[in-house]
PDB file of C-alpha atoms and ligand atoms in Angstrom:
ATOM      1  CA  UNK A   1      -8.225  -7.716   8.527  1.00 92.00           C
ATOM      2  CA  UNK A   2      -8.146  -4.622   6.298  1.00 96.00           C
ATOM      3  CA  UNK A   3      -9.041  -5.166   2.639  1.00 98.00           C
ATOM      4  CA  UNK A   4      -5.508  -4.358   1.497  1.00 98.00           C
ATOM      5  CA  UNK A   5      -4.075  -6.859   3.993  1.00 98.00           C
ATOM      6  CA  UNK A   6      -6.389  -9.502   2.617  1.00 98.00           C
ATOM      7  CA  UNK A   7      -5.293  -8.746  -0.953  1.00 98.00           C
ATOM      8  CA  UNK A   8      -1.632  -8.946   0.086  1.00 98.00           C
ATOM      9  CA  UNK A   9      -2.229 -12.261   1.894  1.00 98.00           C
ATOM     10  CA  UNK A  10      -4.013 -13.756  -1.115  1.00 98.00           C
ATOM     11  CA  UNK A  11      -1.277 -12.603  -3.528  1.00 98.00           C
ATOM     12  CA  UNK A  12       1.418 -14.055  -1.266  1.00 98.00           C
ATOM     13  CA  UNK A  13      -0.333 -17.429  -0.979  1.00 98.00           C
ATOM     14  CA  UNK A  14      -1.011 -17.599  -4.698  1.00 98.00           C
ATOM     15  CA  UNK A  15       2.551 -16.590  -5.568  1.00 98.00           C
ATOM     16  CA  UNK A  16       4.149 -19.042  -3.169  1.00 98.00           C
ATOM     17  CA  UNK A  17       2.262 -21.861  -4.873  1.00 98.00           C
ATOM     18  CA  UNK A  18       3.235 -20.589  -8.348  1.00 98.00           C
ATOM     19  CA  UNK A  19       6.906 -20.485  -7.365  1.00 98.00           C
ATOM     20  CA  UNK A  20       6.639 -24.082  -6.099  1.00 98.00           C
ATOM     21  CA  UNK A  21       5.059 -25.307  -9.321  1.00 98.00           C
ATOM     22  CA  UNK A  22       7.196 -23.481 -11.889  1.00 97.00           C
ATOM     23  CA  UNK A  23       9.736 -26.271 -12.362  1.00 94.00           C
ATOM     24  CA  UNK A  24       7.113 -29.054 -12.566  1.00 94.00           C
ATOM     25  CA  UNK A  25       5.412 -29.959 -15.810  1.00 94.00           C
ATOM     26  CA  UNK A  26       2.005 -28.409 -16.424  1.00 95.00           C
ATOM     27  CA  UNK A  27      -0.555 -28.049 -19.141  1.00 95.00           C
ATOM     28  CA  UNK A  28      -0.071 -25.161 -21.613  1.00 95.00           C
ATOM     29  CA  UNK A  29      -2.644 -24.047 -24.191  1.00 91.00           C
ATOM     30  CA  UNK A  30      -2.723 -21.394 -26.900  1.00 93.00           C
ATOM     31  CA  UNK A  31      -5.384 -18.709 -26.684  1.00 90.00           C
ATOM     32  CA  UNK A  32      -5.731 -16.390 -29.709  1.00 87.00           C
ATOM     33  CA  UNK A  33      -2.373 -17.416 -31.217  1.00 88.00           C
ATOM     34  CA  UNK A  34       0.954 -19.066 -30.427  1.00 90.00           C
ATOM     35  CA  UNK A  35       2.032 -15.697 -28.944  1.00 88.00           C
ATOM     36  CA  UNK A  36      -0.774 -15.878 -26.393  1.00 87.00           C
ATOM     37  CA  UNK A  37      -0.509 -18.721 -23.849  1.00 89.00           C
ATOM     38  CA  UNK A  38      -2.423 -19.916 -20.799  1.00 93.00           C
ATOM     39  CA  UNK A  39      -1.336 -22.616 -18.355  1.00 96.00           C
ATOM     40  CA  UNK A  40      -3.286 -24.684 -15.869  1.00 97.00           C
ATOM     41  CA  UNK A  41      -1.633 -22.520 -13.185  1.00 97.00           C
ATOM     42  CA  UNK A  42      -3.130 -19.319 -14.642  1.00 97.00           C
ATOM     43  CA  UNK A  43      -6.547 -20.968 -14.281  1.00 97.00           C
ATOM     44  CA  UNK A  44      -5.950 -22.542 -10.842  1.00 97.00           C
ATOM     45  CA  UNK A  45      -4.541 -19.293  -9.460  1.00 98.00           C
ATOM     46  CA  UNK A  46      -7.415 -17.223 -10.807  1.00 97.00           C
ATOM     47  CA  UNK A  47      -9.884 -19.647  -9.216  1.00 97.00           C
ATOM     48  CA  UNK A  48      -8.028 -19.484  -5.888  1.00 98.00           C
ATOM     49  CA  UNK A  49      -7.920 -15.659  -5.860  1.00 98.00           C
ATOM     50  CA  UNK A  50     -11.581 -15.345  -6.837  1.00 97.00           C
ATOM     51  CA  UNK A  51     -12.746 -17.806  -4.201  1.00 98.00           C
ATOM     52  CA  UNK A  52     -10.602 -16.175  -1.503  1.00 98.00           C
ATOM     53  CA  UNK A  53     -12.083 -12.737  -2.270  1.00 98.00           C
ATOM     54  CA  UNK A  54     -15.648 -14.081  -2.510  1.00 98.00           C
ATOM     55  CA  UNK A  55     -15.307 -15.808   0.859  1.00 97.00           C
ATOM     56  CA  UNK A  56     -14.737 -12.458   2.567  1.00 97.00           C
ATOM     57  CA  UNK A  57     -16.785 -10.259   0.201  1.00 98.00           C
ATOM     58  CA  UNK A  58     -19.582 -12.374  -1.328  1.00 98.00           C
ATOM     59  CA  UNK A  59     -21.313  -9.334  -2.865  1.00 97.00           C
ATOM     60  CA  UNK A  60     -18.210  -8.004  -4.652  1.00 97.00           C
ATOM     61  CA  UNK A  61     -17.719  -8.734  -8.340  1.00 95.00           C
ATOM     62  CA  UNK A  62     -14.395 -10.264  -9.417  1.00 96.00           C
ATOM     63  CA  UNK A  63     -13.196 -10.261 -13.008  1.00 94.00           C
ATOM     64  CA  UNK A  64     -10.039 -11.983 -14.131  1.00 94.00           C
ATOM     65  CA  UNK A  65      -8.170 -12.528 -17.369  1.00 90.00           C
ATOM     66  CA  UNK A  66      -8.883 -16.235 -17.630  1.00 89.00           C
ATOM     67  CA  UNK A  67     -12.602 -16.188 -16.856  1.00 85.00           C
ATOM     68  CA  UNK A  68     -13.814 -12.888 -18.265  1.00 86.00           C
ATOM     69  CA  UNK A  69     -16.631 -13.238 -20.760  1.00 77.00           C
ATOM     70  CA  UNK A  70     -16.066 -11.830 -24.206  1.00 73.00           C
ATOM     71  CA  UNK A  71     -17.650  -8.478 -23.549  1.00 68.00           C
ATOM     72  CA  UNK A  72     -17.093  -5.326 -25.508  1.00 68.00           C
ATOM     73  CA  UNK A  73     -14.743  -2.670 -24.192  1.00 71.00           C
ATOM     74  CA  UNK A  74     -17.668  -0.341 -23.693  1.00 75.00           C
ATOM     75  CA  UNK A  75     -19.657  -2.722 -21.541  1.00 82.00           C
ATOM     76  CA  UNK A  76     -16.553  -3.565 -19.496  1.00 87.00           C
ATOM     77  CA  UNK A  77     -15.883   0.159 -18.997  1.00 89.00           C
ATOM     78  CA  UNK A  78     -19.484   0.727 -17.922  1.00 89.00           C
ATOM     79  CA  UNK A  79     -19.189  -2.082 -15.438  1.00 91.00           C
ATOM     80  CA  UNK A  80     -15.902  -0.757 -14.041  1.00 93.00           C
ATOM     81  CA  UNK A  81     -17.348   2.747 -13.712  1.00 93.00           C
ATOM     82  CA  UNK A  82     -20.630   1.748 -12.111  1.00 93.00           C
ATOM     83  CA  UNK A  83     -19.976  -1.128  -9.717  1.00 94.00           C
ATOM     84  CA  UNK A  84     -19.393  -0.173  -6.086  1.00 96.00           C
ATOM     85  CA  UNK A  85     -16.818  -2.924  -5.634  1.00 97.00           C
ATOM     86  CA  UNK A  86     -15.200  -4.712  -8.534  1.00 97.00           C
ATOM     87  CA  UNK A  87     -11.905  -6.584  -8.344  1.00 97.00           C
ATOM     88  CA  UNK A  88      -9.726  -6.895 -11.432  1.00 97.00           C
ATOM     89  CA  UNK A  89      -7.137  -9.640 -11.305  1.00 97.00           C
ATOM     90  CA  UNK A  90      -4.429 -11.134 -13.428  1.00 97.00           C
ATOM     91  CA  UNK A  91      -3.419 -14.470 -11.878  1.00 98.00           C
ATOM     92  CA  UNK A  92      -0.130 -14.544 -13.809  1.00 98.00           C
ATOM     93  CA  UNK A  93       1.068 -11.442 -15.583  1.00 98.00           C
ATOM     94  CA  UNK A  94       4.001 -12.713 -17.583  1.00 98.00           C
ATOM     95  CA  UNK A  95       2.711 -16.147 -18.528  1.00 97.00           C
ATOM     96  CA  UNK A  96       5.422 -16.513 -21.198  1.00 97.00           C
ATOM     97  CA  UNK A  97       8.088 -16.124 -18.488  1.00 98.00           C
ATOM     98  CA  UNK A  98       6.290 -18.682 -16.324  1.00 98.00           C
ATOM     99  CA  UNK A  99       6.129 -21.171 -19.207  1.00 97.00           C
ATOM    100  CA  UNK A 100       9.877 -20.789 -19.792  1.00 97.00           C
ATOM    101  CA  UNK A 101      10.805 -21.069 -16.113  1.00 97.00           C
ATOM    102  CA  UNK A 102      11.965 -17.462 -16.118  1.00 98.00           C
ATOM    103  CA  UNK A 103      11.553 -14.909 -13.328  1.00 98.00           C
ATOM    104  CA  UNK A 104       9.428 -11.848 -14.067  1.00 98.00           C
ATOM    105  CA  UNK A 105       5.934 -13.219 -13.553  1.00 98.00           C
ATOM    106  CA  UNK A 106       3.612 -11.480 -11.113  1.00 98.00           C
ATOM    107  CA  UNK A 107       0.188 -11.665  -9.536  1.00 98.00           C
ATOM    108  CA  UNK A 108      -1.847  -8.525  -9.969  1.00 98.00           C
ATOM    109  CA  UNK A 109      -4.911  -7.723  -7.842  1.00 98.00           C
ATOM    110  CA  UNK A 110      -6.842  -4.429  -7.930  1.00 98.00           C
ATOM    111  CA  UNK A 111     -10.082  -3.172  -6.403  1.00 98.00           C
ATOM    112  CA  UNK A 112     -12.129  -0.445  -8.093  1.00 97.00           C
ATOM    113  CA  UNK A 113     -14.976   1.485  -6.533  1.00 97.00           C
ATOM    114  CA  UNK A 114     -17.242   3.212  -9.062  1.00 96.00           C
ATOM    115  CA  UNK A 115     -14.385   3.548 -11.515  1.00 94.00           C
ATOM    116  CA  UNK A 116     -11.818   4.734  -8.951  1.00 96.00           C
ATOM    117  CA  UNK A 117      -8.830   2.523  -8.254  1.00 97.00           C
ATOM    118  CA  UNK A 118      -8.985   1.870  -4.542  1.00 98.00           C
ATOM    119  CA  UNK A 119      -6.190  -0.644  -3.974  1.00 98.00           C
ATOM    120  CA  UNK A 120      -3.550  -2.432  -5.995  1.00 98.00           C
ATOM    121  CA  UNK A 121      -1.213  -5.308  -5.210  1.00 98.00           C
ATOM    122  CA  UNK A 122       1.560  -6.672  -7.450  1.00 98.00           C
ATOM    123  CA  UNK A 123       3.531  -9.627  -6.112  1.00 98.00           C
ATOM    124  CA  UNK A 124       6.760 -10.971  -7.614  1.00 98.00           C
ATOM    125  CA  UNK A 125       7.210 -14.444  -6.066  1.00 98.00           C
ATOM    126  CA  UNK A 126      10.688 -14.992  -7.513  1.00 98.00           C
ATOM    127  CA  UNK A 127      12.136 -12.059  -5.566  1.00 98.00           C
ATOM    128  CA  UNK A 128       9.527 -12.162  -2.788  1.00 98.00           C
ATOM    129  CA  UNK A 129       8.682  -8.520  -3.519  1.00 98.00           C
ATOM    130  CA  UNK A 130       5.223  -7.306  -2.567  1.00 98.00           C
ATOM    131  CA  UNK A 131       4.268  -3.937  -4.074  1.00 98.00           C
ATOM    132  CA  UNK A 132       0.995  -2.406  -2.927  1.00 98.00           C
ATOM    133  CA  UNK A 133      -0.913   0.837  -2.644  1.00 98.00           C
ATOM    134  CA  UNK A 134      -4.169   2.192  -1.330  1.00 98.00           C
ATOM    135  CA  UNK A 135      -5.689   5.351  -2.754  1.00 98.00           C
ATOM    136  CA  UNK A 136      -4.269   8.465  -1.004  1.00 98.00           C
ATOM    137  CA  UNK A 137      -2.109   6.359   1.321  1.00 98.00           C
ATOM    138  CA  UNK A 138       1.104   6.003  -0.675  1.00 98.00           C
ATOM    139  CA  UNK A 139       2.823   3.021  -2.247  1.00 98.00           C
ATOM    140  CA  UNK A 140       4.898   0.363  -0.519  1.00 98.00           C
ATOM    141  CA  UNK A 141       7.361  -2.421  -1.249  1.00 98.00           C
ATOM    142  CA  UNK A 142       7.528  -5.058   1.493  1.00 98.00           C
ATOM    143  CA  UNK A 143       6.112  -2.475   3.961  1.00 92.00           C
ATOM    144  CA  UNK A 144       8.598   0.271   3.047  1.00 98.00           C
ATOM    145  CA  UNK A 145       7.307   3.415   1.354  1.00 98.00           C
ATOM    146  CA  UNK A 146       8.430   3.801  -2.260  1.00 98.00           C
ATOM    147  CA  UNK A 147       8.701   6.795  -4.576  1.00 98.00           C
ATOM    148  CA  UNK A 148       9.348   7.305  -8.252  1.00 98.00           C
ATOM    149  CA  UNK A 149      12.812   8.505  -9.284  1.00 98.00           C
ATOM    150  CA  UNK A 150      13.835  12.151  -9.645  1.00 98.00           C
ATOM    151  CA  UNK A 151      15.559  11.669 -12.988  1.00 98.00           C
ATOM    152  CA  UNK A 152      14.335  14.345 -15.395  1.00 98.00           C
ATOM    153  CA  UNK A 153      16.444  13.525 -18.469  1.00 98.00           C
ATOM    154  CA  UNK A 154      15.403  10.762 -20.803  1.00 98.00           C
ATOM    155  CA  UNK A 155      19.014  10.316 -21.899  1.00 98.00           C
ATOM    156  CA  UNK A 156      19.887   9.195 -18.363  1.00 98.00           C
ATOM    157  CA  UNK A 157      16.739   7.074 -17.921  1.00 98.00           C
ATOM    158  CA  UNK A 158      16.160   3.340 -18.107  1.00 98.00           C
ATOM    159  CA  UNK A 159      12.729   2.755 -19.567  1.00 98.00           C
ATOM    160  CA  UNK A 160      10.792  -0.419 -20.331  1.00 98.00           C
ATOM    161  CA  UNK A 161       8.300  -1.744 -22.818  1.00 98.00           C
ATOM    162  CA  UNK A 162       6.649  -5.045 -23.699  1.00 98.00           C
ATOM    163  CA  UNK A 163       6.136  -7.102 -26.818  1.00 97.00           C
ATOM    164  CA  UNK A 164       2.371  -7.536 -27.175  1.00 95.00           C
ATOM    165  CA  UNK A 165       0.937 -10.856 -28.349  1.00 93.00           C
ATOM    166  CA  UNK A 166      -1.042  -9.111 -31.117  1.00 93.00           C
ATOM    167  CA  UNK A 167       1.702  -8.840 -33.723  1.00 94.00           C
ATOM    168  CA  UNK A 168       0.820  -6.513 -36.613  1.00 94.00           C
ATOM    169  CA  UNK A 169      -1.394  -4.116 -34.679  1.00 94.00           C
ATOM    170  CA  UNK A 170       0.757  -3.795 -31.541  1.00 95.00           C
ATOM    171  CA  UNK A 171       4.131  -5.613 -31.614  1.00 96.00           C
ATOM    172  CA  UNK A 172       5.364  -4.112 -34.879  1.00 96.00           C
ATOM    173  CA  UNK A 173       4.609  -0.549 -33.681  1.00 96.00           C
ATOM    174  CA  UNK A 174       6.577  -1.272 -30.478  1.00 97.00           C
ATOM    175  CA  UNK A 175       9.590  -2.242 -32.601  1.00 97.00           C
ATOM    176  CA  UNK A 176       9.327   1.112 -34.401  1.00 96.00           C
ATOM    177  CA  UNK A 177       8.936   2.946 -31.094  1.00 97.00           C
ATOM    178  CA  UNK A 178      12.096   1.270 -29.784  1.00 98.00           C
ATOM    179  CA  UNK A 179      13.930   2.349 -32.927  1.00 96.00           C
ATOM    180  CA  UNK A 180      12.795   5.937 -32.400  1.00 95.00           C
ATOM    181  CA  UNK A 181      13.410   6.240 -28.660  1.00 97.00           C
ATOM    182  CA  UNK A 182      16.210   3.695 -28.163  1.00 97.00           C
ATOM    183  CA  UNK A 183      19.049   6.145 -28.814  1.00 97.00           C
ATOM    184  CA  UNK A 184      17.494   8.934 -26.737  1.00 97.00           C
ATOM    185  CA  UNK A 185      17.458   7.055 -23.427  1.00 98.00           C
ATOM    186  CA  UNK A 186      20.135   5.385 -21.322  1.00 98.00           C
ATOM    187  CA  UNK A 187      18.692   1.938 -22.054  1.00 98.00           C
ATOM    188  CA  UNK A 188      15.554  -0.171 -22.511  1.00 98.00           C
ATOM    189  CA  UNK A 189      14.417  -3.240 -20.567  1.00 98.00           C
ATOM    190  CA  UNK A 190      11.731  -5.819 -21.357  1.00 98.00           C
ATOM    191  CA  UNK A 191      11.032  -7.951 -18.285  1.00 98.00           C
ATOM    192  CA  UNK A 192       7.838  -9.519 -19.677  1.00 98.00           C
ATOM    193  CA  UNK A 193       5.259  -8.401 -17.130  1.00 98.00           C
ATOM    194  CA  UNK A 194       3.350  -5.136 -17.445  1.00 98.00           C
ATOM    195  CA  UNK A 195       2.523  -5.168 -13.731  1.00 98.00           C
ATOM    196  CA  UNK A 196       6.187  -5.649 -12.798  1.00 98.00           C
ATOM    197  CA  UNK A 197       7.247  -2.780 -15.051  1.00 98.00           C
ATOM    198  CA  UNK A 198       4.723  -0.496 -13.308  1.00 98.00           C
ATOM    199  CA  UNK A 199       5.969  -1.637  -9.895  1.00 99.00           C
ATOM    200  CA  UNK A 200       9.568  -0.875 -10.923  1.00 99.00           C
ATOM    201  CA  UNK A 201       8.589   2.626 -12.084  1.00 99.00           C
ATOM    202  CA  UNK A 202       6.893   3.157  -8.709  1.00 99.00           C
ATOM    203  CA  UNK A 203      10.005   1.955  -6.873  1.00 98.00           C
ATOM    204  CA  UNK A 204      12.247   4.347  -8.830  1.00 98.00           C
ATOM    205  CA  UNK A 205      14.102   1.508 -10.590  1.00 98.00           C
ATOM    206  CA  UNK A 206      12.793   2.497 -14.016  1.00 98.00           C
ATOM    207  CA  UNK A 207      11.871   6.001 -15.166  1.00 98.00           C
ATOM    208  CA  UNK A 208       9.038   4.881 -17.459  1.00 98.00           C
ATOM    209  CA  UNK A 209       7.146   2.008 -19.062  1.00 98.00           C
ATOM    210  CA  UNK A 210       4.984   2.066 -22.192  1.00 98.00           C
ATOM    211  CA  UNK A 211       3.051  -0.491 -24.174  1.00 98.00           C
ATOM    212  CA  UNK A 212       0.101  -0.451 -26.583  1.00 96.00           C
ATOM    213  CA  UNK A 213      -2.678  -3.049 -26.594  1.00 94.00           C
ATOM    214  CA  UNK A 214      -2.721  -4.008 -22.922  1.00 95.00           C
ATOM    215  CA  UNK A 215      -5.783  -5.115 -20.998  1.00 93.00           C
ATOM    216  CA  UNK A 216      -7.119  -3.595 -17.810  1.00 94.00           C
ATOM    217  CA  UNK A 217      -6.054  -6.610 -15.689  1.00 95.00           C
ATOM    218  CA  UNK A 218      -2.411  -6.140 -16.788  1.00 96.00           C
ATOM    219  CA  UNK A 219      -2.106  -2.648 -15.331  1.00 96.00           C
ATOM    220  CA  UNK A 220      -5.012  -1.868 -12.936  1.00 97.00           C
ATOM    221  CA  UNK A 221      -2.990  -2.580  -9.781  1.00 98.00           C
ATOM    222  CA  UNK A 222       0.260  -1.216 -11.249  1.00 98.00           C
ATOM    223  CA  UNK A 223      -1.334   2.076 -12.325  1.00 98.00           C
ATOM    224  CA  UNK A 224      -2.459   2.847  -8.767  1.00 98.00           C
ATOM    225  CA  UNK A 225       0.930   1.876  -7.327  1.00 98.00           C
ATOM    226  CA  UNK A 226       2.673   4.254  -9.770  1.00 98.00           C
ATOM    227  CA  UNK A 227       0.278   7.114  -8.975  1.00 98.00           C
ATOM    228  CA  UNK A 228       0.620   6.610  -5.234  1.00 98.00           C
ATOM    229  CA  UNK A 229       4.409   6.593  -5.582  1.00 98.00           C
ATOM    230  CA  UNK A 230       4.174  10.066  -7.159  1.00 98.00           C
ATOM    231  CA  UNK A 231       4.279   9.004 -10.810  1.00 98.00           C
ATOM    232  CA  UNK A 232       2.072   9.736 -13.784  1.00 98.00           C
ATOM    233  CA  UNK A 233      -0.201   7.481 -15.824  1.00 97.00           C
ATOM    234  CA  UNK A 234      -1.626   8.306 -19.258  1.00 97.00           C
ATOM    235  CA  UNK A 235      -2.034   7.005 -22.766  1.00 96.00           C
ATOM    236  CA  UNK A 236       1.027   7.164 -25.025  1.00 96.00           C
ATOM    237  CA  UNK A 237      -0.163  10.429 -26.609  1.00 94.00           C
ATOM    238  CA  UNK A 238      -0.487  12.001 -23.162  1.00 95.00           C
ATOM    239  CA  UNK A 239      -4.291  11.759 -23.141  1.00 93.00           C
ATOM    240  CA  UNK A 240      -6.005  10.911 -19.887  1.00 91.00           C
ATOM    241  CA  UNK A 241      -5.952   7.204 -19.159  1.00 86.00           C
ATOM    242  CA  UNK A 242      -9.413   5.639 -19.242  1.00 83.00           C
ATOM    243  CA  UNK A 243     -10.573   2.032 -19.110  1.00 81.00           C
ATOM    244  CA  UNK A 244     -11.024   1.940 -22.885  1.00 79.00           C
ATOM    245  CA  UNK A 245      -7.348   2.742 -23.279  1.00 78.00           C
ATOM    246  CA  UNK A 246      -5.531   1.805 -26.453  1.00 84.00           C
ATOM    247  CA  UNK A 247      -2.078   2.318 -25.020  1.00 95.00           C
ATOM    248  CA  UNK A 248      -0.411   2.818 -21.678  1.00 97.00           C
ATOM    249  CA  UNK A 249       2.394   5.045 -20.428  1.00 98.00           C
ATOM    250  CA  UNK A 250       3.528   5.412 -16.839  1.00 98.00           C
ATOM    251  CA  UNK A 251       6.463   7.535 -15.788  1.00 98.00           C
ATOM    252  CA  UNK A 252       8.134   9.237 -12.866  1.00 98.00           C
ATOM    253  CA  UNK A 253       6.243  12.374 -13.970  1.00 98.00           C
ATOM    254  CA  UNK A 254       9.434  13.944 -15.339  1.00 98.00           C
ATOM    255  CA  UNK A 255      10.276  12.169 -18.570  1.00 98.00           C
ATOM    256  CA  UNK A 256       6.743  11.802 -19.949  1.00 97.00           C
ATOM    257  CA  UNK A 257       6.734  14.918 -22.168  1.00 97.00           C
ATOM    258  CA  UNK A 258       9.918  13.882 -23.916  1.00 97.00           C
ATOM    259  CA  UNK A 259       8.593  10.351 -24.475  1.00 98.00           C
ATOM    260  CA  UNK A 260       5.246  11.603 -25.776  1.00 97.00           C
ATOM    261  CA  UNK A 261       7.088  13.855 -28.248  1.00 96.00           C
ATOM    262  CA  UNK A 262       8.932  10.794 -29.578  1.00 96.00           C
ATOM    263  CA  UNK A 263       5.740   8.746 -29.912  1.00 96.00           C
ATOM    264  CA  UNK A 264       3.941  11.628 -31.630  1.00 94.00           C
ATOM    265  CA  UNK A 265       6.820  12.085 -34.070  1.00 92.00           C
ATOM    266  CA  UNK A 266       6.353   8.501 -35.282  1.00 87.00           C
ATOM    267  CA  UNK A 267       2.599   8.946 -35.757  1.00 73.00           C
ATOM    268  CA  UNK A 268       3.150  12.104 -37.775  1.00 65.00           C
ATOM    269  CA  UNK A 269       5.772  10.536 -40.095  1.00 61.00           C
TER     270      UNK A 269
HETATM  271  C1  LIG B   1       1.423  -9.936 -20.902  1.00 77.30           C
HETATM  272  C2  LIG B   1       2.547  -9.288 -20.125  1.00 77.30           C
HETATM  273  C3  LIG B   1       3.612  -8.781 -21.084  1.00 77.30           C
HETATM  274  C4  LIG B   1       3.054  -7.833 -22.093  1.00 77.30           C
HETATM  275  C5  LIG B   1       1.901  -8.480 -22.839  1.00 77.30           C
HETATM  276  C6  LIG B   1       0.831  -8.950 -21.851  1.00 77.30           C
HETATM  277  P1  LIG B   1       0.034 -11.923 -19.757  1.00 77.30           P
HETATM  278  O1  LIG B   1       0.400 -10.351 -20.029  1.00 77.30           O
HETATM  279  O2  LIG B   1       2.088  -8.229 -19.352  1.00 77.30           O
HETATM  280  O3  LIG B   1       4.599  -8.073 -20.381  1.00 77.30           O
HETATM  281  O4  LIG B   1       4.042  -7.471 -22.995  1.00 77.30           O
HETATM  282  O5  LIG B   1       1.359  -7.510 -23.698  1.00 77.30           O
HETATM  283  O6  LIG B   1      -0.220  -9.566 -22.573  1.00 77.30           O
HETATM  284  O7  LIG B   1      -0.569 -12.433 -21.031  1.00 77.30           O
HETATM  285  O8  LIG B   1       1.293 -12.607 -19.420  1.00 77.30           O
HETATM  286  O9  LIG B   1      -0.933 -11.827 -18.643  1.00 77.30           O
HETATM  287 CA1  LIG B   2      -2.181 -13.140 -17.413  1.00 77.30          CA
END
């Protein structure tokens, strides 16, 4: 079985179980604040994905949101850039949706080789939509090739953002960004999963997605899927996206300049 097929199989199995469990009661805990939740299913799913990868690739490293040690950004970046095979997973991206029994939660699995994204899988169990990409081989949704949209005008674009759990540093700025950009685009969506937003940009459903304060596991898989679908990934000021990123912007490669101008105009106010 090819590595990407294995990642797809694992995501499908994990997601099928999550969809089965969503209406049952389960344990919910707070992490850094009441805006930041983890459920027993985040932990179980992470364990399942890790074990499934390790079974096939015992020498690969696997890092995931719920078991990552508290390392600095710099040491995490060094690790991502230097390891020959390191998997970055988010067992549930969109935990708040999962807690509320809402759709819009995904499983995100990425493999990096010496800092290069090599494969990415984002699975939406609610809609049974499997988005995946391998470097230089294009992006797919349920085995059909996908491409970003051709829309070049922000005023005709539907774009998305997220409301970060860190309130004063990240959520309040997003509210200001919405105020600035909200009347210059067709509309804004907030589905509650960074990985899903990326997948929708790749599939041409959204023209762009931005959010500050994300973590690498939220967007590693999604970033590759967007790039392989012909889109563009950067920081919100247009700078090259690195693993120490402070913000994230992915677009169809046509509306990014206009969005960056809006973001820059807020910073310069
Ligand atoms: C969250 C989701 C959400 C985004 C938050 C993330 P989690 O991830 O991606 O869309 O707005 O910033 O933290 O905590 O559900 O894995
Ligand atoms: Ca998560």
